[in-house]
CSV table of C-alpha atoms and ligand atoms in Angstrom, one decimal:
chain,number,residue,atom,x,y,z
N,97,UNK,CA,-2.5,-25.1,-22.1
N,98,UNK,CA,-0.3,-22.3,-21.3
N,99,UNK,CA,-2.0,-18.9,-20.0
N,100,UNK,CA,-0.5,-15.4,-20.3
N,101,UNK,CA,-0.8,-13.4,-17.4
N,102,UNK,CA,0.7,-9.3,-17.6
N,103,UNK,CA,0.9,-7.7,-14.0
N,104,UNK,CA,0.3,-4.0,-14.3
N,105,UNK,CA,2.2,-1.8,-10.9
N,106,UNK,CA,3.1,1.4,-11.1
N,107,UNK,CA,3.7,2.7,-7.2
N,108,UNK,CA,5.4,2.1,-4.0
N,109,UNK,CA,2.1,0.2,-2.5
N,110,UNK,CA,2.0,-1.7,-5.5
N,111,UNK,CA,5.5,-3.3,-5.2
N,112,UNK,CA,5.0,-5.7,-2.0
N,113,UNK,CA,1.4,-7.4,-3.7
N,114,UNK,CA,3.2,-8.1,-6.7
N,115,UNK,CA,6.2,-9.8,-5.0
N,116,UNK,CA,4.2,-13.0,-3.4
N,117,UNK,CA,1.9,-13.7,-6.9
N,118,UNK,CA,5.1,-12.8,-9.1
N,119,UNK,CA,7.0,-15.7,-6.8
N,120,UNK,CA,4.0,-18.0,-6.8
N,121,UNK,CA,3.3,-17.8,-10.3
N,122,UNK,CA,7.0,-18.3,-11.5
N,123,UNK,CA,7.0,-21.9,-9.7
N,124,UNK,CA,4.2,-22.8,-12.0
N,125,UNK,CA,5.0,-24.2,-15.0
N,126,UNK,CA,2.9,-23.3,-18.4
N,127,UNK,CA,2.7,-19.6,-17.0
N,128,UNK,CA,4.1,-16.8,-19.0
N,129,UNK,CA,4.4,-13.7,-16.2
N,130,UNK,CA,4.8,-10.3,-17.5
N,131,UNK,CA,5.3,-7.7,-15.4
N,132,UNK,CA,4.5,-4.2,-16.8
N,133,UNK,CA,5.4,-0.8,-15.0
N,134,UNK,CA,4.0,2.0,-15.7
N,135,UNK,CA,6.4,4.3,-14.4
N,136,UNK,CA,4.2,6.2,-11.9
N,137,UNK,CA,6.7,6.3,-9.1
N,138,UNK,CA,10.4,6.5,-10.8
N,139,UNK,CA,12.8,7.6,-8.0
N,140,UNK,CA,15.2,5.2,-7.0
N,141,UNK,CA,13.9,5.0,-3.8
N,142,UNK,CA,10.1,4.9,-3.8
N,143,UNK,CA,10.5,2.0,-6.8
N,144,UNK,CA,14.0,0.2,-7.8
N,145,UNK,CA,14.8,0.0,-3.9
N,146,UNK,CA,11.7,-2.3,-3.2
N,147,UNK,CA,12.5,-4.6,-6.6
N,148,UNK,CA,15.6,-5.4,-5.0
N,149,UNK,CA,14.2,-6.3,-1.4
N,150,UNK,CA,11.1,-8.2,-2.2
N,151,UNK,CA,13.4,-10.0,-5.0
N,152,UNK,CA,11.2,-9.2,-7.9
N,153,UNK,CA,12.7,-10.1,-11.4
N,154,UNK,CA,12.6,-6.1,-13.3
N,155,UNK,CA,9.8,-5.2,-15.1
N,156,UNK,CA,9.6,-6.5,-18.8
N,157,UNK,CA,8.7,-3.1,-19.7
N,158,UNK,CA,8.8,0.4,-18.0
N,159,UNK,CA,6.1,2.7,-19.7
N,160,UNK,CA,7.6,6.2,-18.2
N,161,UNK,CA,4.2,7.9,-17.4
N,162,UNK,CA,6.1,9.7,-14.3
N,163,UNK,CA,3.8,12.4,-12.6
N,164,UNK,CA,1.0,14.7,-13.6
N,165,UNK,CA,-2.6,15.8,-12.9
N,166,UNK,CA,-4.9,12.8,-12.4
N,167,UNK,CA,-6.2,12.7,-15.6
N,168,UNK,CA,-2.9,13.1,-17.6
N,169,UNK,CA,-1.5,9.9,-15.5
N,170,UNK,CA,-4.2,7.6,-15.9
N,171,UNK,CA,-4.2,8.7,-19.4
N,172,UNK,CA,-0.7,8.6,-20.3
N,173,UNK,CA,-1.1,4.9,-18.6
N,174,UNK,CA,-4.4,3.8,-20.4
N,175,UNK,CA,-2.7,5.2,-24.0
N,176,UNK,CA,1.1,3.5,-23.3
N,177,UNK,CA,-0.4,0.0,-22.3
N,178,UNK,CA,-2.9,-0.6,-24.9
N,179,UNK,CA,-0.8,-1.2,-27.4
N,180,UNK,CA,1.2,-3.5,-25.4
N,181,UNK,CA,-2.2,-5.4,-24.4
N,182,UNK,CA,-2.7,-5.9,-27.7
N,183,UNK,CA,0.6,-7.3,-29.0
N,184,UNK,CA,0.7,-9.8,-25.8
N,185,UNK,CA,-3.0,-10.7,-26.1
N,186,UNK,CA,-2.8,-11.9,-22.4
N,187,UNK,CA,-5.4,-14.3,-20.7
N,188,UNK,CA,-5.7,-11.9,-17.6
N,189,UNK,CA,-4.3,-8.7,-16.6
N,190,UNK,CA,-3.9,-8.3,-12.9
N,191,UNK,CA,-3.9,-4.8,-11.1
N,192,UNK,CA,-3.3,-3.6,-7.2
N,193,UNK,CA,-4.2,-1.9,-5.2
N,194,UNK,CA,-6.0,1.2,-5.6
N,195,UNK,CA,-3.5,3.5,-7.6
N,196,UNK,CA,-4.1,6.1,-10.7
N,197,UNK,CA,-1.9,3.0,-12.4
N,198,UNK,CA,-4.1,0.3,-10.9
N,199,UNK,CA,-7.4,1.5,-12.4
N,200,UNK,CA,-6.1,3.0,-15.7
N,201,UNK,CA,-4.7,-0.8,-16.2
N,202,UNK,CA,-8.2,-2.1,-15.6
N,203,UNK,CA,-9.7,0.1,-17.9
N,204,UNK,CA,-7.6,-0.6,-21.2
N,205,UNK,CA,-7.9,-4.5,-20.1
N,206,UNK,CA,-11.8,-4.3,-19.8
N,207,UNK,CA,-12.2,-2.3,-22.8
N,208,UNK,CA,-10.3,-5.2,-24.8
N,209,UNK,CA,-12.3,-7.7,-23.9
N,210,UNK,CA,-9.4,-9.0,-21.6
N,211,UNK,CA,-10.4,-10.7,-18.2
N,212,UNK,CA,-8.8,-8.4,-15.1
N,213,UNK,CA,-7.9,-9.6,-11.6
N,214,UNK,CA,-8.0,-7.1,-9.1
N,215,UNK,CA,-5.4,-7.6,-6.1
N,216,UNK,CA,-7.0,-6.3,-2.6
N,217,UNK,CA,-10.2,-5.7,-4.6
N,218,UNK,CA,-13.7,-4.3,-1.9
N,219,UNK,CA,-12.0,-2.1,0.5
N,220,UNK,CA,-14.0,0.5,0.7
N,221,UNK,CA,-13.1,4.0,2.6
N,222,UNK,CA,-16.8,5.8,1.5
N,223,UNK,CA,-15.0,8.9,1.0
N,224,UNK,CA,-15.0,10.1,-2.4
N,225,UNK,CA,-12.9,13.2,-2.0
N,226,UNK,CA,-9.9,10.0,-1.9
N,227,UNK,CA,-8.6,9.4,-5.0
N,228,UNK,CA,-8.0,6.1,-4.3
N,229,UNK,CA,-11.7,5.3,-3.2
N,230,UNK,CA,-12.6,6.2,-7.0
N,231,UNK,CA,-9.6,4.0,-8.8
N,232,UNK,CA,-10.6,0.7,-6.3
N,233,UNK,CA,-14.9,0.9,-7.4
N,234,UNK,CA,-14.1,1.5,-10.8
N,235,UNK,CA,-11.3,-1.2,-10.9
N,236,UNK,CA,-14.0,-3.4,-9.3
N,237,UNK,CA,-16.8,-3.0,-11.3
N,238,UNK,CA,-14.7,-3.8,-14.4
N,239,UNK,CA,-12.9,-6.8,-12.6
N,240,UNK,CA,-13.8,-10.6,-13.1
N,241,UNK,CA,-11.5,-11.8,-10.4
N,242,UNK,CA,-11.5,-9.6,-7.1
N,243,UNK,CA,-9.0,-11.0,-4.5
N,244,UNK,CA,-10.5,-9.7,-1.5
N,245,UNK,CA,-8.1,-9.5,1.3
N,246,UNK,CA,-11.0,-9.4,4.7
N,247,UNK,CA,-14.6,-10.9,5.1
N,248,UNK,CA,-15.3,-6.9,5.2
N,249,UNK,CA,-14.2,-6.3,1.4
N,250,UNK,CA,-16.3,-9.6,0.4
N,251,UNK,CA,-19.1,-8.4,2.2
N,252,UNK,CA,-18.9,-4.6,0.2
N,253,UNK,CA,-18.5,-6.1,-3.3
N,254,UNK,CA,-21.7,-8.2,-2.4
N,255,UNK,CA,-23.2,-5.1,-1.3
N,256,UNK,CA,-22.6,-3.7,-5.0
N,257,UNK,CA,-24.0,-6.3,-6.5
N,258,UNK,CA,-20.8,-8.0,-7.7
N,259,UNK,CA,-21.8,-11.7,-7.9
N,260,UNK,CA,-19.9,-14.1,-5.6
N,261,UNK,CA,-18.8,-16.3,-8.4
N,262,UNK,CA,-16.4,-13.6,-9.2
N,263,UNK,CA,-15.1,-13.1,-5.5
N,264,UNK,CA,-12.3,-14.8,-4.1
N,265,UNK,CA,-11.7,-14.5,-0.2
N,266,UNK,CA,-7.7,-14.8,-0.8
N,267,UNK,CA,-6.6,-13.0,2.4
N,268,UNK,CA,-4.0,-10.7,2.9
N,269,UNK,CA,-1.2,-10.7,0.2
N,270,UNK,CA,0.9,-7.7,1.9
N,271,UNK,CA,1.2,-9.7,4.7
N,272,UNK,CA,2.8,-12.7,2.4
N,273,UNK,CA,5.2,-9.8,1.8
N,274,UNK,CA,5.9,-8.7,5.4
N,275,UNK,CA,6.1,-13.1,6.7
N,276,UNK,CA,8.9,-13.8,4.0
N,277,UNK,CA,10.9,-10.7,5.2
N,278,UNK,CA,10.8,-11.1,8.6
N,279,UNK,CA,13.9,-12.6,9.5
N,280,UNK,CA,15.5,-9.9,7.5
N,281,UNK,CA,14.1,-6.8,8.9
N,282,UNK,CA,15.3,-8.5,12.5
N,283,UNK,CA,18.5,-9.2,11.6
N,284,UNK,CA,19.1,-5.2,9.6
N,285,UNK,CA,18.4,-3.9,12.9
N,286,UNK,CA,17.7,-0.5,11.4
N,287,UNK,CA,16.7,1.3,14.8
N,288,UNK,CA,20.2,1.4,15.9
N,289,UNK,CA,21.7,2.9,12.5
N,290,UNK,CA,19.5,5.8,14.3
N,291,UNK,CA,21.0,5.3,17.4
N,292,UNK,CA,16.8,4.2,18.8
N,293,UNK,CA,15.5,0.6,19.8
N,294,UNK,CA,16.4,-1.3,22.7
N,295,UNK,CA,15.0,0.3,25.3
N,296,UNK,CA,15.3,3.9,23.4
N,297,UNK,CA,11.4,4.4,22.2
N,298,UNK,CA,11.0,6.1,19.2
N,299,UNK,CA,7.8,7.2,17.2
N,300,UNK,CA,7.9,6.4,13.5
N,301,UNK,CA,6.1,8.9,10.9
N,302,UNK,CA,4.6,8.6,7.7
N,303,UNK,CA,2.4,11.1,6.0
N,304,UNK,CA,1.6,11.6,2.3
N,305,UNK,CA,-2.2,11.9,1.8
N,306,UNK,CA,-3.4,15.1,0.2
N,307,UNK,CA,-6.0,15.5,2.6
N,308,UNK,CA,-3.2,15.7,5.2
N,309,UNK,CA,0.1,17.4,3.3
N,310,UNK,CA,-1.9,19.8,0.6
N,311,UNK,CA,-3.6,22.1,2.7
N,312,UNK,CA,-0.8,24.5,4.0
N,313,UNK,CA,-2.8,24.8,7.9
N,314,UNK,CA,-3.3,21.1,8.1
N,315,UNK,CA,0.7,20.8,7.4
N,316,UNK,CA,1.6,23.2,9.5
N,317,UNK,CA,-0.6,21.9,12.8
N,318,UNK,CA,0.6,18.1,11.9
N,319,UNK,CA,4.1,19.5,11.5
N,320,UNK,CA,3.7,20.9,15.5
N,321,UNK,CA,2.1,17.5,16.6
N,322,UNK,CA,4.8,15.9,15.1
N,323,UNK,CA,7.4,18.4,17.3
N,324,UNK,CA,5.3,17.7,20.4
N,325,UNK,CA,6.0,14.3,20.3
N,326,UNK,CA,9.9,15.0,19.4
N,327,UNK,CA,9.8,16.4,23.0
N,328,UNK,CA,9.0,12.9,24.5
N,329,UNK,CA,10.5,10.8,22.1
N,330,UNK,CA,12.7,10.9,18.7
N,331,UNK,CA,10.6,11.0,16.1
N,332,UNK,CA,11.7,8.8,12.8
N,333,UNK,CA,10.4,10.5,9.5
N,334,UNK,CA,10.5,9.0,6.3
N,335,UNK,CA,9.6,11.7,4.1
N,336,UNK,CA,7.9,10.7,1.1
N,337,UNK,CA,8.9,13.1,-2.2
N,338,UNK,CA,4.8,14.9,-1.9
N,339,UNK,CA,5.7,15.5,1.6
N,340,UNK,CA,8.9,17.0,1.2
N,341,UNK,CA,8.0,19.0,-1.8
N,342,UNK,CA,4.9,20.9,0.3
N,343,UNK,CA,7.4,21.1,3.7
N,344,UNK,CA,9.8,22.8,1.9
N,345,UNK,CA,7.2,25.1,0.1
N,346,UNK,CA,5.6,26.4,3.1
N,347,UNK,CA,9.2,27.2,4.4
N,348,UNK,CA,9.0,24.5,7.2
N,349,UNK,CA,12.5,22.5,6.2
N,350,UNK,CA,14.6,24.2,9.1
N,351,UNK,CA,12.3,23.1,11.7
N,352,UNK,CA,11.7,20.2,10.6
N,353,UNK,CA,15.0,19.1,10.5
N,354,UNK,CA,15.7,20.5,14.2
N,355,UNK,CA,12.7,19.0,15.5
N,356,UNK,CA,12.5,15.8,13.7
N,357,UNK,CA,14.8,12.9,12.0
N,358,UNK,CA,13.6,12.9,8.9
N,359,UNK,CA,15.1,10.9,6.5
N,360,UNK,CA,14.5,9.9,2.4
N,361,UNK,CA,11.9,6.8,1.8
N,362,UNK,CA,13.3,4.0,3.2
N,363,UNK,CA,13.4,0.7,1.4
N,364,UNK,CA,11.1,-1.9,2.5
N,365,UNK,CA,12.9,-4.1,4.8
N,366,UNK,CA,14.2,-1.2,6.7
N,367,UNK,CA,10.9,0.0,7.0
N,368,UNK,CA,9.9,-3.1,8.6
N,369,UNK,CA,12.3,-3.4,10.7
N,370,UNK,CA,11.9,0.6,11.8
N,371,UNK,CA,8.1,-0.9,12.6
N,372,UNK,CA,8.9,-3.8,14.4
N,373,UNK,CA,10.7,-2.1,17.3
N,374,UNK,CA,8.5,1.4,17.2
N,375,UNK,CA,6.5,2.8,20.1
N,376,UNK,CA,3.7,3.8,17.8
N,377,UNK,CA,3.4,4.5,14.4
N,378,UNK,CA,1.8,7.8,13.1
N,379,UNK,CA,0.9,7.8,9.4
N,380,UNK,CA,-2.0,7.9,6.8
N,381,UNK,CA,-0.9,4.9,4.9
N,382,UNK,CA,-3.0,1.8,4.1
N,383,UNK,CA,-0.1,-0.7,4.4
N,384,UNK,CA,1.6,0.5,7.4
N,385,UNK,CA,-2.3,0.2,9.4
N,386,UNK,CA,-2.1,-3.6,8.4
N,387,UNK,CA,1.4,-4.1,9.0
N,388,UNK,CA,1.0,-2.4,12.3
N,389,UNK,CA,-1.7,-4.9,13.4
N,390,UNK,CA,-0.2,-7.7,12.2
N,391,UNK,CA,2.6,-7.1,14.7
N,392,UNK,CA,1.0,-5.9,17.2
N,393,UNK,CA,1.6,-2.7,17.2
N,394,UNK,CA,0.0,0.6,17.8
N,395,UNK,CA,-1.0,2.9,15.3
N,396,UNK,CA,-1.9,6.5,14.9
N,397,UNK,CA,-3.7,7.1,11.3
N,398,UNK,CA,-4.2,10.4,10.5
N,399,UNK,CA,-7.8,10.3,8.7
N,400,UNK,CA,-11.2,10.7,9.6
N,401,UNK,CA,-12.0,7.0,8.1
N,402,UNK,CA,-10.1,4.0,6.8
N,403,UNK,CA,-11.0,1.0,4.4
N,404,UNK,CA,-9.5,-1.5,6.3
N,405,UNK,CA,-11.6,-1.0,9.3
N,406,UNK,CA,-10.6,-4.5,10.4
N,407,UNK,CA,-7.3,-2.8,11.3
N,408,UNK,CA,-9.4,-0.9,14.1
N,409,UNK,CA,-12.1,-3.4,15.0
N,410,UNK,CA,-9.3,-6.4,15.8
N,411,UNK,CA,-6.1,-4.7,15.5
N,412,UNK,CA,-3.7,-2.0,16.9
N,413,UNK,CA,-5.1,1.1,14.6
N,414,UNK,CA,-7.4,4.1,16.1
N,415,UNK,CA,-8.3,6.8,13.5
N,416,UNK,CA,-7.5,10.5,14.5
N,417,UNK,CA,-8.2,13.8,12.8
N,418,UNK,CA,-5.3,16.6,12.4
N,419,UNK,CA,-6.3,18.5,15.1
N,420,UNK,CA,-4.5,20.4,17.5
N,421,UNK,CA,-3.2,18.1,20.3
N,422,UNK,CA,-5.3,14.9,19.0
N,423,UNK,CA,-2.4,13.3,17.7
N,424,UNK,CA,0.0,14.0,21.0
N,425,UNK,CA,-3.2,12.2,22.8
N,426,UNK,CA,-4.1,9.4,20.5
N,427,UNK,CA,0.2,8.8,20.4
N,428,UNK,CA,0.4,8.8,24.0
N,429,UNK,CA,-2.5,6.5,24.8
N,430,UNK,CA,-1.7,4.3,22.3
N,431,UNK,CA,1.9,3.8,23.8
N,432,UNK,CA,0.8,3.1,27.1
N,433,UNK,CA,-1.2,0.4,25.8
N,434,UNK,CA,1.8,-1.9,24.7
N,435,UNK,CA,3.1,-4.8,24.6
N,436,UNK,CA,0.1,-5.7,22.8
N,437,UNK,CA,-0.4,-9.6,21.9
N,438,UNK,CA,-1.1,-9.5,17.7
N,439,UNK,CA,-4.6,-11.0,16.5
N,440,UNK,CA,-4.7,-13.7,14.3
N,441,UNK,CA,-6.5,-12.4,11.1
N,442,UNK,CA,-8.4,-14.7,9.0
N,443,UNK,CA,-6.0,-15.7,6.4
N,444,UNK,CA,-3.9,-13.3,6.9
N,445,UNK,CA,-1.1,-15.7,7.0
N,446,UNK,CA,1.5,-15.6,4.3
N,447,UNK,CA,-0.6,-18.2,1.7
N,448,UNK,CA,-2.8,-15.5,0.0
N,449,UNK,CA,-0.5,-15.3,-3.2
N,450,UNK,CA,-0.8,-19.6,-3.3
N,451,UNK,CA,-4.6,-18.8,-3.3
N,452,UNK,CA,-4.7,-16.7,-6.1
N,453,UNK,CA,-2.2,-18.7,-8.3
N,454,UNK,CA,-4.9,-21.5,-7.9
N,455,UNK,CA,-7.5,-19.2,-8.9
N,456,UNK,CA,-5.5,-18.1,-11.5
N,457,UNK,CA,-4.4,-21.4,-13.2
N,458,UNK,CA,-6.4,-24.1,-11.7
N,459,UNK,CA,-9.8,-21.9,-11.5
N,460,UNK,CA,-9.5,-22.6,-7.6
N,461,UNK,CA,-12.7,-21.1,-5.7
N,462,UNK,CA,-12.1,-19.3,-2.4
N,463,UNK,CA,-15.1,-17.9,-0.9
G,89,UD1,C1,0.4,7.5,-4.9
G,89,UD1,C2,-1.0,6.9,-4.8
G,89,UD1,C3,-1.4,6.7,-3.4
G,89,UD1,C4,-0.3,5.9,-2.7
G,89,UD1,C5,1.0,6.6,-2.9
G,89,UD1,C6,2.2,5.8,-2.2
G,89,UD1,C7,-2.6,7.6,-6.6
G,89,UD1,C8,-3.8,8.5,-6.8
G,89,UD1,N1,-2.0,7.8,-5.4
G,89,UD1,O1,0.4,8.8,-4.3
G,89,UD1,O2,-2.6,6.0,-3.3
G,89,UD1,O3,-0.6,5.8,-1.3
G,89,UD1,O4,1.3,6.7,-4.3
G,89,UD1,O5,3.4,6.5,-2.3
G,89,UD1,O6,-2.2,6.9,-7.4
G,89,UD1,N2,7.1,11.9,-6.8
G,89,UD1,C9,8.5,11.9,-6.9
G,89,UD1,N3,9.1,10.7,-7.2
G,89,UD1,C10,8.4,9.6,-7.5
G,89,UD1,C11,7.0,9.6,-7.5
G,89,UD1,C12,6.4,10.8,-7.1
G,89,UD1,O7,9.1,12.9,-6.6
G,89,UD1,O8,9.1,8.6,-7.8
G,89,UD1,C13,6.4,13.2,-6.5
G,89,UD1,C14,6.0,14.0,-7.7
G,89,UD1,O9,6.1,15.4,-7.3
G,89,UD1,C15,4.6,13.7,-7.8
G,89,UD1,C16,4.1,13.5,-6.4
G,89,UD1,O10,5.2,12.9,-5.7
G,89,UD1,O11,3.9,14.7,-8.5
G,89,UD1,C17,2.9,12.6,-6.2
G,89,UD1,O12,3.1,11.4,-6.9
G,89,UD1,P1,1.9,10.5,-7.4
G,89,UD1,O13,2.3,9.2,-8.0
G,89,UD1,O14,1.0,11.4,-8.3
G,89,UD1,O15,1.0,10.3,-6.1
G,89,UD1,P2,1.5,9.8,-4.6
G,89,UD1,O16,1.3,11.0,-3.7
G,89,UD1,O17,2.8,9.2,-4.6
């Protein structure tokens, strides 16, 4: 019998999970995919760009919830897709990640009656000042399918009390994302459009977290760390639009832009291939900490605690805080430890989106 299935994304992190289930689900025949987004991130560049690399058919439907406080997202969200939920009467709706847009989605589904999977559902940072720790329990706890991406994430929904016949140990679905583009990012070369790479060492920067960019003295000490490590070696900066926006407010563009190469969001196969070839990465993403061990290399994250902790445990990531000179140390340490040989992740291995089409339309069990 046919099933309905409506994918709800709404932000840059979102994009690369919905590209491998979005593939694997359109080989299947009997499945009716409909990809909803909400509109949270609308900038060229932080959403069409990565539509267009990760070769994701458009949305069916753009809800235009655009920015606001917390509440007036997830409830511009929650009051746009109900409607929508109700006319498609889906079989599941399937959220990611841990966005306002992620759990908003959940919430409307749940409050339906309609099933919700939860892509990279039980990673757990135990920080509740992080708006993303509350949107990934609440999207759990409403979740019948949690597609956990680490034997860590299993073992925190069990913690909960979420019972194991609704976890699936899926693996890693950004890293689907990251195996299929590969042989692009190596061939775009994107370190030399910045005249770094091959034998020029570089340090690539990403910072967005309010935790990091809000607080006007935390900007302005990461700001220095980031010209310290100018001094040793060019320092690649992606600025996301949150970023920018609070640099710019404090008065910091000029030296910025003397100190620093910073550059719009770049699309996702330029980011990758800025990665591949990168001293060490300094940022306070959750993607760019699994990316970076999957390939081996180092990381920087600039918070006092991560949920993926696998990413320090096995991988290339150590945790710093935005103090004066940690950075500069953590950097440089972290440098000298290359070339480092990439661990191989429990199914972490470019099949995690084939798992959960199974689960999805065959009632595969992965545990
Ligand atoms: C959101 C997610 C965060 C994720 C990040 C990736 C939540 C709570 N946070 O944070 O987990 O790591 O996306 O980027 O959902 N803006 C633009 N253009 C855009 C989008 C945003 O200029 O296309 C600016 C607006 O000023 C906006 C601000 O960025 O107010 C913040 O955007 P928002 O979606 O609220 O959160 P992010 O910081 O992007």
């Amino acid at each position: 019998m046919s099933q309905t299935f409506v994918s709800v994304v709404g932000a840059r992190p979102n994009f690369m999970k919905l590209a491998p289930l979005a593939h694997a689900l359109a080989a299947r025949t009997d499945v009716r995919h409909v990809v909803v987004h909400t509109g949270q991130h609308y900038d060229a560049e932080m959403s069409d760009a990565f539509f267009r690399d990760l070769d994701i058919p458009l949305p069916d439907c753009n809800l235009g919830v655009g920015s606001g406080s917390h509440a007036q997202q997830t409830a511009a969200v929650m009051q746009r897709l109900e409607p929508l939920c109700i006319e498609t009467r889906p079989d599941v709706v399937i959220v990611y990640g841990d966005v306002n847009s992620t759990m908003a989605a959940a919430l409307v589904a749940a409050k339906l009656g309609v099933r919700v999977a939860h892509v990279e559902a039980g990673l757990r940072s135990r920080d509740w000042s992080m708006p993303e720790e509350i949107n990934r329990v609440v999207t759990d706890r409403v979740s019948d399918l949690l597609f956990a991406p680490s034997r860590d994430a299993v073992a925190n929904l069990c913690a909960e009390g979420i019972g194991v016949e609704r976890i699936h140990f899926v693996g890693n679905v950004m890293i689907d994302s990251l195996i299929a583009a590969l042989p692009a990012a190596r061939a775009a070369d994107a370190p030399a459009r910045y005249g770094v790479g091959r034998g020029r060492p570089y340090t690539l920067v990403t910072l967005h977290r309010p935790s990091n960019v809000d607080d006007p003295a935390t900007l302005r000490r990461l700001v220095e760390s980031l010209a310290a490590l100018a001094a040793d070696a060019p320092v690649l900066f992606p600025v996301h639009p949150r970023t920018r926006a609070r640099i710019e407010a404090l008065g910091l563009g000029p030296s910025c832009a003397a100190a620093l190469r910073w550059l719009p969001p770049v699309p996702y196969v330029e980011m990758l291939s800025l990665t591949l070839a990168a001293g060490v990465v300094v940022t306070d993403s959750g993607g760019l900490q699994e990316e970076t061990t999957y390939l081996g290399v180092p990381c920087v994250t600039v918070r006092a605690q991560t949920e993926r902790p696998i990413t320090c445990r096995e991988g290339t990531n150590r945790l710093v805080l935005p103090d004066a000179g940690a950075i500069e140390r953590a950097a440089a340490d972290a440098r000298s430890h290359r070339p480092l040989v990439p661990p191989v992740l429990e199914r972490w291995d470019g099949h995690a989106a084939e798992r959960m089409a199974g689960v999805l339309c065959d009632g595969a069990r992965f545990s």
